[in-house]
Coordinates of C-alpha atoms and ligand atoms in Angstrom, one line a residue:
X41 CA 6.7 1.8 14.9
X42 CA 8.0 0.0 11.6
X43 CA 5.4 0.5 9.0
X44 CA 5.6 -1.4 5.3
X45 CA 3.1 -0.6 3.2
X46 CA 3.0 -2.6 -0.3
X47 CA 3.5 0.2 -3.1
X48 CA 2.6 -0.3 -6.9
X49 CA 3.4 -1.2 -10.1
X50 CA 4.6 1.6 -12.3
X51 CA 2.6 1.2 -15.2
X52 CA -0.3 3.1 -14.7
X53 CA -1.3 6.4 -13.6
X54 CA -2.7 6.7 -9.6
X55 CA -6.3 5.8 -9.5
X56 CA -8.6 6.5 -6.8
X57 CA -8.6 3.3 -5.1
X58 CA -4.4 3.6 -5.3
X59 CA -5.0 7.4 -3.2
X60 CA -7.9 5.9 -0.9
X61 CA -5.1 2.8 -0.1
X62 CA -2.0 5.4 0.5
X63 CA -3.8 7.6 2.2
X64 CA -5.4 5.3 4.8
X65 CA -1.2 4.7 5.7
X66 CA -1.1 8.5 5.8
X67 CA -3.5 9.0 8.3
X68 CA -1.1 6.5 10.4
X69 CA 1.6 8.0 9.8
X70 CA 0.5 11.2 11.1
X71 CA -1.0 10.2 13.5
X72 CA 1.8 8.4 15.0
X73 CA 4.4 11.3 14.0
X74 CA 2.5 14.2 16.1
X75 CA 1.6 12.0 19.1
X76 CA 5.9 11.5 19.2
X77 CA 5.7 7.7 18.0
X78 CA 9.5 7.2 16.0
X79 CA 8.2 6.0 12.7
X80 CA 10.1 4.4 10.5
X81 CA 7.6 3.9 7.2
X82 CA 9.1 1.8 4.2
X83 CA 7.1 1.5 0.9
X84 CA 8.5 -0.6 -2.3
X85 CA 7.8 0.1 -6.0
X86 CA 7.5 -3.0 -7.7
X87 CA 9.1 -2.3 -11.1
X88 CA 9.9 -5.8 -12.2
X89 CA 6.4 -7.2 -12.8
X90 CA 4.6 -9.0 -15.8
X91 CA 1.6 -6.1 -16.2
X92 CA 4.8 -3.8 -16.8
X93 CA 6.7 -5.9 -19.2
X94 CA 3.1 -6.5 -20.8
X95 CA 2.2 -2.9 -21.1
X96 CA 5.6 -2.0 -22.5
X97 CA 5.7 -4.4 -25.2
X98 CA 2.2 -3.4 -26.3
X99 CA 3.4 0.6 -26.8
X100 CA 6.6 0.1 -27.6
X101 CA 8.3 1.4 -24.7
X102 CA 11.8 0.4 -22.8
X103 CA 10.0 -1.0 -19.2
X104 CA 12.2 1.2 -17.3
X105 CA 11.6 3.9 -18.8
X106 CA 8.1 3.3 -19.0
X107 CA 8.4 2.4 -15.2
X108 CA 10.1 5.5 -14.2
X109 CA 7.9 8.0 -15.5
X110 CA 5.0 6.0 -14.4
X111 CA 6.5 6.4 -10.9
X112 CA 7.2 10.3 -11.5
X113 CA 3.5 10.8 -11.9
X114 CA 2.6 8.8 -9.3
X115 CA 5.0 10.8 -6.9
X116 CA 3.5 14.3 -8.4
X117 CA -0.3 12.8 -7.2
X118 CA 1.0 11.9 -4.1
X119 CA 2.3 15.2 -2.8
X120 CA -0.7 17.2 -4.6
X121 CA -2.7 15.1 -2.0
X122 CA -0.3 15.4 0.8
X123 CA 0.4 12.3 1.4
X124 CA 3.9 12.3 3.6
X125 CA 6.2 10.5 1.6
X126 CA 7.7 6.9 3.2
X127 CA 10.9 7.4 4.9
X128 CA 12.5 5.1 2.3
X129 CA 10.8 4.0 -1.4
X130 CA 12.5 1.0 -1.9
X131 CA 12.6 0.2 -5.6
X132 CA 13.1 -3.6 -6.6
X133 CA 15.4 -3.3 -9.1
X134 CA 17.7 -1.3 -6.4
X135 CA 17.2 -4.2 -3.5
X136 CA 18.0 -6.9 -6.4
X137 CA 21.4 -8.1 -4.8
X138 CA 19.5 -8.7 -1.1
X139 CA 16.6 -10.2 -2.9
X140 CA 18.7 -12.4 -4.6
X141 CA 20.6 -13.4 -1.2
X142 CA 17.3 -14.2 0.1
X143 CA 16.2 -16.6 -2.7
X144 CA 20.0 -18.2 -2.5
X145 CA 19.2 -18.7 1.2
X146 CA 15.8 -20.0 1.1
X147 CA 16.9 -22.8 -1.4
X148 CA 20.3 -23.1 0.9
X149 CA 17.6 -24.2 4.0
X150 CA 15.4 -26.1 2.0
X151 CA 12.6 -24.1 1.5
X152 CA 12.8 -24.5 -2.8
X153 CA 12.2 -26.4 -5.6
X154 CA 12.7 -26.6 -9.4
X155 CA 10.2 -26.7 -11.9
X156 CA 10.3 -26.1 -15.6
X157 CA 13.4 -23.8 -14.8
X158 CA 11.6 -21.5 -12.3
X159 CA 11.7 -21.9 -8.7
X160 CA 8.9 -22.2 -6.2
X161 CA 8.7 -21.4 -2.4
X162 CA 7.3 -24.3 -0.4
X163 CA 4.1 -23.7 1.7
X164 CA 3.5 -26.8 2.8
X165 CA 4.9 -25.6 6.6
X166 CA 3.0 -22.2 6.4
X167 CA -0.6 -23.5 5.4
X168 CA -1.9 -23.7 9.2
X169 CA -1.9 -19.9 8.6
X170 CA -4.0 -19.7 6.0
X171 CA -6.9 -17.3 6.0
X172 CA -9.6 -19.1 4.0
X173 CA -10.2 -23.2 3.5
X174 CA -8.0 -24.6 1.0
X175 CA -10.5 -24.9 -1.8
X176 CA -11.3 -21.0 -1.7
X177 CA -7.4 -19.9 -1.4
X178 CA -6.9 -21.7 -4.6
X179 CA -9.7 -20.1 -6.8
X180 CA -8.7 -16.6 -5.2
X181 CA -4.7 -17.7 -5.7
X182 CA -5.6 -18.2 -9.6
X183 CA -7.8 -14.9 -9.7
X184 CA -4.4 -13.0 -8.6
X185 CA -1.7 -14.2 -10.9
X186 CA -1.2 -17.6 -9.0
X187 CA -0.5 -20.9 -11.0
X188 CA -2.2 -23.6 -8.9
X189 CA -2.7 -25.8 -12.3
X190 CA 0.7 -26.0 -13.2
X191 CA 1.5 -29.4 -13.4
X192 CA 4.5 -30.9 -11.2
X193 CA 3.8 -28.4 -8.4
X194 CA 4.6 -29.9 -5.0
X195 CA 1.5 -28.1 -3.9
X196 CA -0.7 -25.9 -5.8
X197 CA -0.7 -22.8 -3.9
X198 CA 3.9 -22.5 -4.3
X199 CA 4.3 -19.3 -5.2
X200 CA 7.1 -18.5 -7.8
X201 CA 10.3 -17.1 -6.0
X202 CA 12.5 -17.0 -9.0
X203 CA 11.4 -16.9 -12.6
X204 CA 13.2 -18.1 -15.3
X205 CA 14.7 -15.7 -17.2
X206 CA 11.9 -14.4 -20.2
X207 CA 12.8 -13.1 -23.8
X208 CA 12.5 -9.2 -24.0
X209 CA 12.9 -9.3 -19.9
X210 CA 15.1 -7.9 -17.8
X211 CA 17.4 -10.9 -15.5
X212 CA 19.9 -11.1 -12.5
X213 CA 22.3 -13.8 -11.6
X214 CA 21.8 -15.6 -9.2
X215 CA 22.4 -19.3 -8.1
X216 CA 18.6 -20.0 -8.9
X217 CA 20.0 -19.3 -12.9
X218 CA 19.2 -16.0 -14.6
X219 CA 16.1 -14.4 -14.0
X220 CA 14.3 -12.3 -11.6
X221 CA 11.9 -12.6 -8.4
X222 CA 8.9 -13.6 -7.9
X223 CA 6.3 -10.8 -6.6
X224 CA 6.3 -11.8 -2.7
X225 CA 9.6 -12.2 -2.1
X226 CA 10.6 -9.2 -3.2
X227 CA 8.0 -7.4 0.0
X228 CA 9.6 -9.9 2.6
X229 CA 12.8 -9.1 1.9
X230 CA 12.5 -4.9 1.7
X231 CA 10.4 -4.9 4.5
X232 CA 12.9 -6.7 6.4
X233 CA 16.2 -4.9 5.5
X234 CA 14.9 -1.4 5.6
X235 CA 12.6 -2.1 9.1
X236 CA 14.8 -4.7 10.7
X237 CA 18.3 -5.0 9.3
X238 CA 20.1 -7.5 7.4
X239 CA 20.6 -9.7 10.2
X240 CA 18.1 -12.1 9.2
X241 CA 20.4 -13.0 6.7
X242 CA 23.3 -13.8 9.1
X243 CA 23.9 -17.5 9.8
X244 CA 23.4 -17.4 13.2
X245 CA 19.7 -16.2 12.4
X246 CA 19.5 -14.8 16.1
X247 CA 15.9 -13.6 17.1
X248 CA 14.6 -10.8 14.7
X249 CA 12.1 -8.9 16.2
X250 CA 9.0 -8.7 13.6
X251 CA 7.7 -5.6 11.8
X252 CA 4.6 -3.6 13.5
X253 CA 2.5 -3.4 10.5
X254 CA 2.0 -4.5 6.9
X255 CA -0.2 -2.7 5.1
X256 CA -2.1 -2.6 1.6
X257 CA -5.0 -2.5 -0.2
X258 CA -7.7 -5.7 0.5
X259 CA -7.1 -7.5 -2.6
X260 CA -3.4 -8.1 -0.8
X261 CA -4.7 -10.0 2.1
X262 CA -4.3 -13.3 0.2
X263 CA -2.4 -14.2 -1.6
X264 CA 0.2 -11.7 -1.2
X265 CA 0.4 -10.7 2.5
X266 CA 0.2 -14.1 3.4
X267 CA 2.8 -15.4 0.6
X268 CA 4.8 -12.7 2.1
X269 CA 4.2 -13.4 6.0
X270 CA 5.5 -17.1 5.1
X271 CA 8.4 -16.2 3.0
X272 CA 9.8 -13.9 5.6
X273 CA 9.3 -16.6 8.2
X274 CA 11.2 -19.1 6.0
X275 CA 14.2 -16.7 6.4
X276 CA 13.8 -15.2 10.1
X277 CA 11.8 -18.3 12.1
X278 CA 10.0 -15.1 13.1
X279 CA 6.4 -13.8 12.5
X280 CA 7.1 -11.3 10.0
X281 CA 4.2 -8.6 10.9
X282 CA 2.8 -8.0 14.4
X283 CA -0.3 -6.5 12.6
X284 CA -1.9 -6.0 9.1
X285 CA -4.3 -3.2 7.9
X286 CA -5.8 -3.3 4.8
X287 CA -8.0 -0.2 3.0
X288 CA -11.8 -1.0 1.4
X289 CA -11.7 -1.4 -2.5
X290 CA -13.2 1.6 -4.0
X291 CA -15.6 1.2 -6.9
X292 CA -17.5 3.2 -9.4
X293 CA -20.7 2.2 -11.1
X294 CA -21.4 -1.0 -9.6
X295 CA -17.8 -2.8 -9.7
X296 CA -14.6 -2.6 -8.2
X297 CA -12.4 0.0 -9.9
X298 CA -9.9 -2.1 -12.3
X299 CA -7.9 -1.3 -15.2
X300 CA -9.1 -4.8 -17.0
X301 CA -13.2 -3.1 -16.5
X302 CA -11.9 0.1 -18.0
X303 CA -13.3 1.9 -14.9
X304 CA -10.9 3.9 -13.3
X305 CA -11.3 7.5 -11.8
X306 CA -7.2 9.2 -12.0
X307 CA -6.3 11.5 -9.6
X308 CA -4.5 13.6 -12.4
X309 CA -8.0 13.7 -14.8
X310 CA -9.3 15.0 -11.4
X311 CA -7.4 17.2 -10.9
X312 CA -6.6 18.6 -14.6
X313 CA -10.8 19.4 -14.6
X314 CA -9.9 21.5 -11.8
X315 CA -10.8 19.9 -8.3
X316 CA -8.6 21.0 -5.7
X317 CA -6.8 18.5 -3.9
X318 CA -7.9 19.2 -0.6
X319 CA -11.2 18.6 -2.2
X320 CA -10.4 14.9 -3.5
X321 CA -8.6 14.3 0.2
X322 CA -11.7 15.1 1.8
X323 CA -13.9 13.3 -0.5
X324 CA -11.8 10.1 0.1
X325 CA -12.0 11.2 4.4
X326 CA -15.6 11.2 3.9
X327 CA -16.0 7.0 3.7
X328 CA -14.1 4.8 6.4
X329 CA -11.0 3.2 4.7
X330 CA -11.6 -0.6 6.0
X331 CA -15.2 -0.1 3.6
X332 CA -15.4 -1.4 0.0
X333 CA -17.3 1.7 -1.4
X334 CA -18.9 3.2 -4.5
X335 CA -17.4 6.9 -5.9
X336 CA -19.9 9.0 -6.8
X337 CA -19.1 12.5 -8.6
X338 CA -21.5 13.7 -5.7
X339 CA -18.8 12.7 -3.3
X340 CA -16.5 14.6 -4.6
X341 CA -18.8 17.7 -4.6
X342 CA -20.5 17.3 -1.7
X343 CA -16.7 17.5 -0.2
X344 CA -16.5 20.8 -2.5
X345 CA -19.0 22.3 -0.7
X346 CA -17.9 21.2 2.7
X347 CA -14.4 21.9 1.8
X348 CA -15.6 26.1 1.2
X349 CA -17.0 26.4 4.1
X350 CA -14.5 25.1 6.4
X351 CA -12.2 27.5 4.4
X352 CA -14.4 30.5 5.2
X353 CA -14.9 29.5 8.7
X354 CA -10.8 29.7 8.7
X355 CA -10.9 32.3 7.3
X356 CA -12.6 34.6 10.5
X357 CA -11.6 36.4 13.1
X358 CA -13.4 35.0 15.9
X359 CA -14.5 31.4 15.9
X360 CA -16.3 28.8 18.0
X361 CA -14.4 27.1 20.1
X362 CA -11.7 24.8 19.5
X363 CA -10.6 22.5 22.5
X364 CA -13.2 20.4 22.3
X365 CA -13.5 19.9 18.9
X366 CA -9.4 18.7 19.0
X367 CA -10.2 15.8 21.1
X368 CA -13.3 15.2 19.3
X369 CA -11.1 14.6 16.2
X370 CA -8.7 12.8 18.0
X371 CA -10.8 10.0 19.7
X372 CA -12.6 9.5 16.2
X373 CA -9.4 8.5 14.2
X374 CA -8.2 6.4 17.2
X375 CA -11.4 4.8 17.0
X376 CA -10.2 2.8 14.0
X377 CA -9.5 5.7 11.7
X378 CA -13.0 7.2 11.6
X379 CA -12.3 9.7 9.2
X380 CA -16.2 10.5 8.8
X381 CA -16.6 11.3 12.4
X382 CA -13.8 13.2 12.4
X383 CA -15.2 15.4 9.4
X384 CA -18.3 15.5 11.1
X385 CA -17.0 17.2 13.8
X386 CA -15.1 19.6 11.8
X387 CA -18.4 20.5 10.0
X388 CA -20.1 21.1 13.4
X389 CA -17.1 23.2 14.4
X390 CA -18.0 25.4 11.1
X391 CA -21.3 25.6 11.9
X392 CA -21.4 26.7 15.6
X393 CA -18.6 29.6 13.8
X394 CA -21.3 30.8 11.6
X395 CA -24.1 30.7 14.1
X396 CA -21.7 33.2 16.1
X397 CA -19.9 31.2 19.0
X398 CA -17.0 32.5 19.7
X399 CA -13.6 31.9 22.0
X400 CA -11.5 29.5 19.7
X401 CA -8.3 29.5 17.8
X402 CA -8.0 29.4 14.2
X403 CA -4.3 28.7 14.2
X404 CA -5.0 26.1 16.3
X405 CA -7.6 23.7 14.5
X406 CA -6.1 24.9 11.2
X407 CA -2.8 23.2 12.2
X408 CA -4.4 20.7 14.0
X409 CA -6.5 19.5 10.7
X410 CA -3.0 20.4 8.8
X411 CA -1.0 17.5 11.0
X412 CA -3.3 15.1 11.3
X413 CA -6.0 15.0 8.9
X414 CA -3.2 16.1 5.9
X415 CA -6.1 18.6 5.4
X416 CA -4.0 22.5 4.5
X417 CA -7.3 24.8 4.0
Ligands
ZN24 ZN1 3.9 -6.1 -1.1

């Protein structure tokens, strides 16, 4: 199974709805790995983008530094939450000379067009595609850094694929002129060298089987996955992902968790006023992942509580039985992930222990949550 999951901008520390998003992937990946599927699971790091130029020039900072130690700290809350690393993290600025190949081709087969300097992708042959009417895609389109009012624009929903190069921003050569990718390229044409191969690049362009699944968080679903799909269909003639997933947006007070409302919940403030991370994993288990949702603080410590006594339950001797409750687990995340079902069990499990049953494994359901629910309690 080739999994590409669309990673983030290195410019601000992980927030909840970042670990709600990666773990969802997570729980696939595990899944897949202990029922002996061969995963191969790619995620990018897109460290050429305009919030991190923007939030560099307002501290002062050199963007890749900024960028690097943005992605160190959003490495360190990964692993305190367990979530496997991908198999490769594909930073842009290390793919630039296959990005760069791929923008050279796409204008090589017709598929480009100047404007002002920067170069656009042409939808035109993608639109039948698209996932909402034309009127919609354009007001969502300018909500997500499109430019559909940008005059001279063959059609308004061409996203960039090469910007001209910026004053205090870094550029690359290329036959486009200096500057540097646009934002979906840069996904099509990872995904596709670290899942498929660089064949697609090859002029014979022989059949290139697609990916399995392209992942992210919902705000992705349009314009960027779509963007994406097209662009890597331009260069293969291919569909680019058999399947998409995409994780709820998580919210707190009323509105969707966003650095512009000022609303975010870190993982590291989380975890510096001392929640354990198997207590912020739960928590984020305890709502389906397809579900926008609200975060309470309650979540978090009614998953403390829950969390405690699943530990003391571990923690005995002699404990209810386990088969069952294995399965139980099992059927609930391949019933679309349903991480609440599968806690539900769990808690069952624990209380069954502490009403006295007896005849099950610890070891077992300890590793068992271990592998697949990335719970270690
Ligand atoms: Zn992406």
């Amino acid at each position: 199974m080739r999994m590409y999951v669309c990673g983030i901008t290195p410019y601000d520390a992980t927030h909840l709805g970042h670990a709600a998003t990666y773990l969802t992937f997570d729980l696939i990946n595990r899944y897949q790995r202990a029922s002996g599927v061969d995963m191969k699971f790619v995620e990018n790091i897109t460290d050429i983008d305009d919030p991190l130029f923007e939030r560099a020039k307002r501290d002062n900072l050199d963007w890749a530094n900024l960028g690097a130690s943005q992605i160190e700290l959003f490495k360190n809350d990964m692993s305190a939450l367990r979530i496997l690393p991908p198999d490769d993290y594909v930073a842009v600025t290390d793919a630039m000379e296959l990005i760069v190949e791929a923008v050279e081709r796409l204008a090589e087969m017709g598929f480009t067009y100047e404007l002002n300097g920067d170069t656009y992708f042409k939808i035109w042959d993608f639109l039948s595609d698209l996932p909402f009417d034309l009127e919609e895609a354009t007001s969502i389109f300018a909500d997500r850094g499109g430019d559909p009012s940008t005059l001279g624009k063959e059609n308004a929903l061409d996203p960039i694929l090469w910007v001209s190069n910026k004053p205090d921003q870094p550029g690359w050569v290329s036959k486009l002129g200096f500057g540097r990718p646009g934002w979906h390229v840069e996904c099509s044409v990872i995904a596709l060298r670290y899942l498929v191969g660089t064949e697609y690049l090859s002029s014979e362009r022989e059949v290139v089987a697609e990916i399995d699944l392209q992942g992210g968080g919902s705000d992705l679903i349009f314009p960027h996955h779509f963007m994406t799909a097209a662009i890597g269909k331009a260069l293969t003639s291919n569909n680019f992902a058999a399947a998409y997933l995409h994780s709820g947006m998580v919210g707190l007070g009323g509105e969707k968790m966003s650095k512009s409302k000022g609303n975010l919940v870190l993982v590291s403030t989380l975890l510096n006023s001392g929640f354990d991370p198997m207590e912020i994993r739960h928590a984020l288990l305890s709502q389906h992942y397809a579900e926008d949702r609200m975060w309470f603080e309650s979540t978090l410590l009614t998953s403390r509580v829950r969390v405690a006594a699943i530990r003391s339950a571990l923690s005995r001797i002699q404990v209810a039985p386990t088969d069952l409750v294995l399965h139980e687990i099992l059927k609930a995340l391949a019933n679309d992930l349903d991480t609440p079902g599968a806690l539900e069990t769990i808690d069952n499990w624990v209380s069954a222990t502490e009403n006295g049953a007896v005849g099950g494994s610890v070891g077992e359901i300890s590793r068992f949550i271990d592998s697949f629910l990335g719970l270690a309690l």
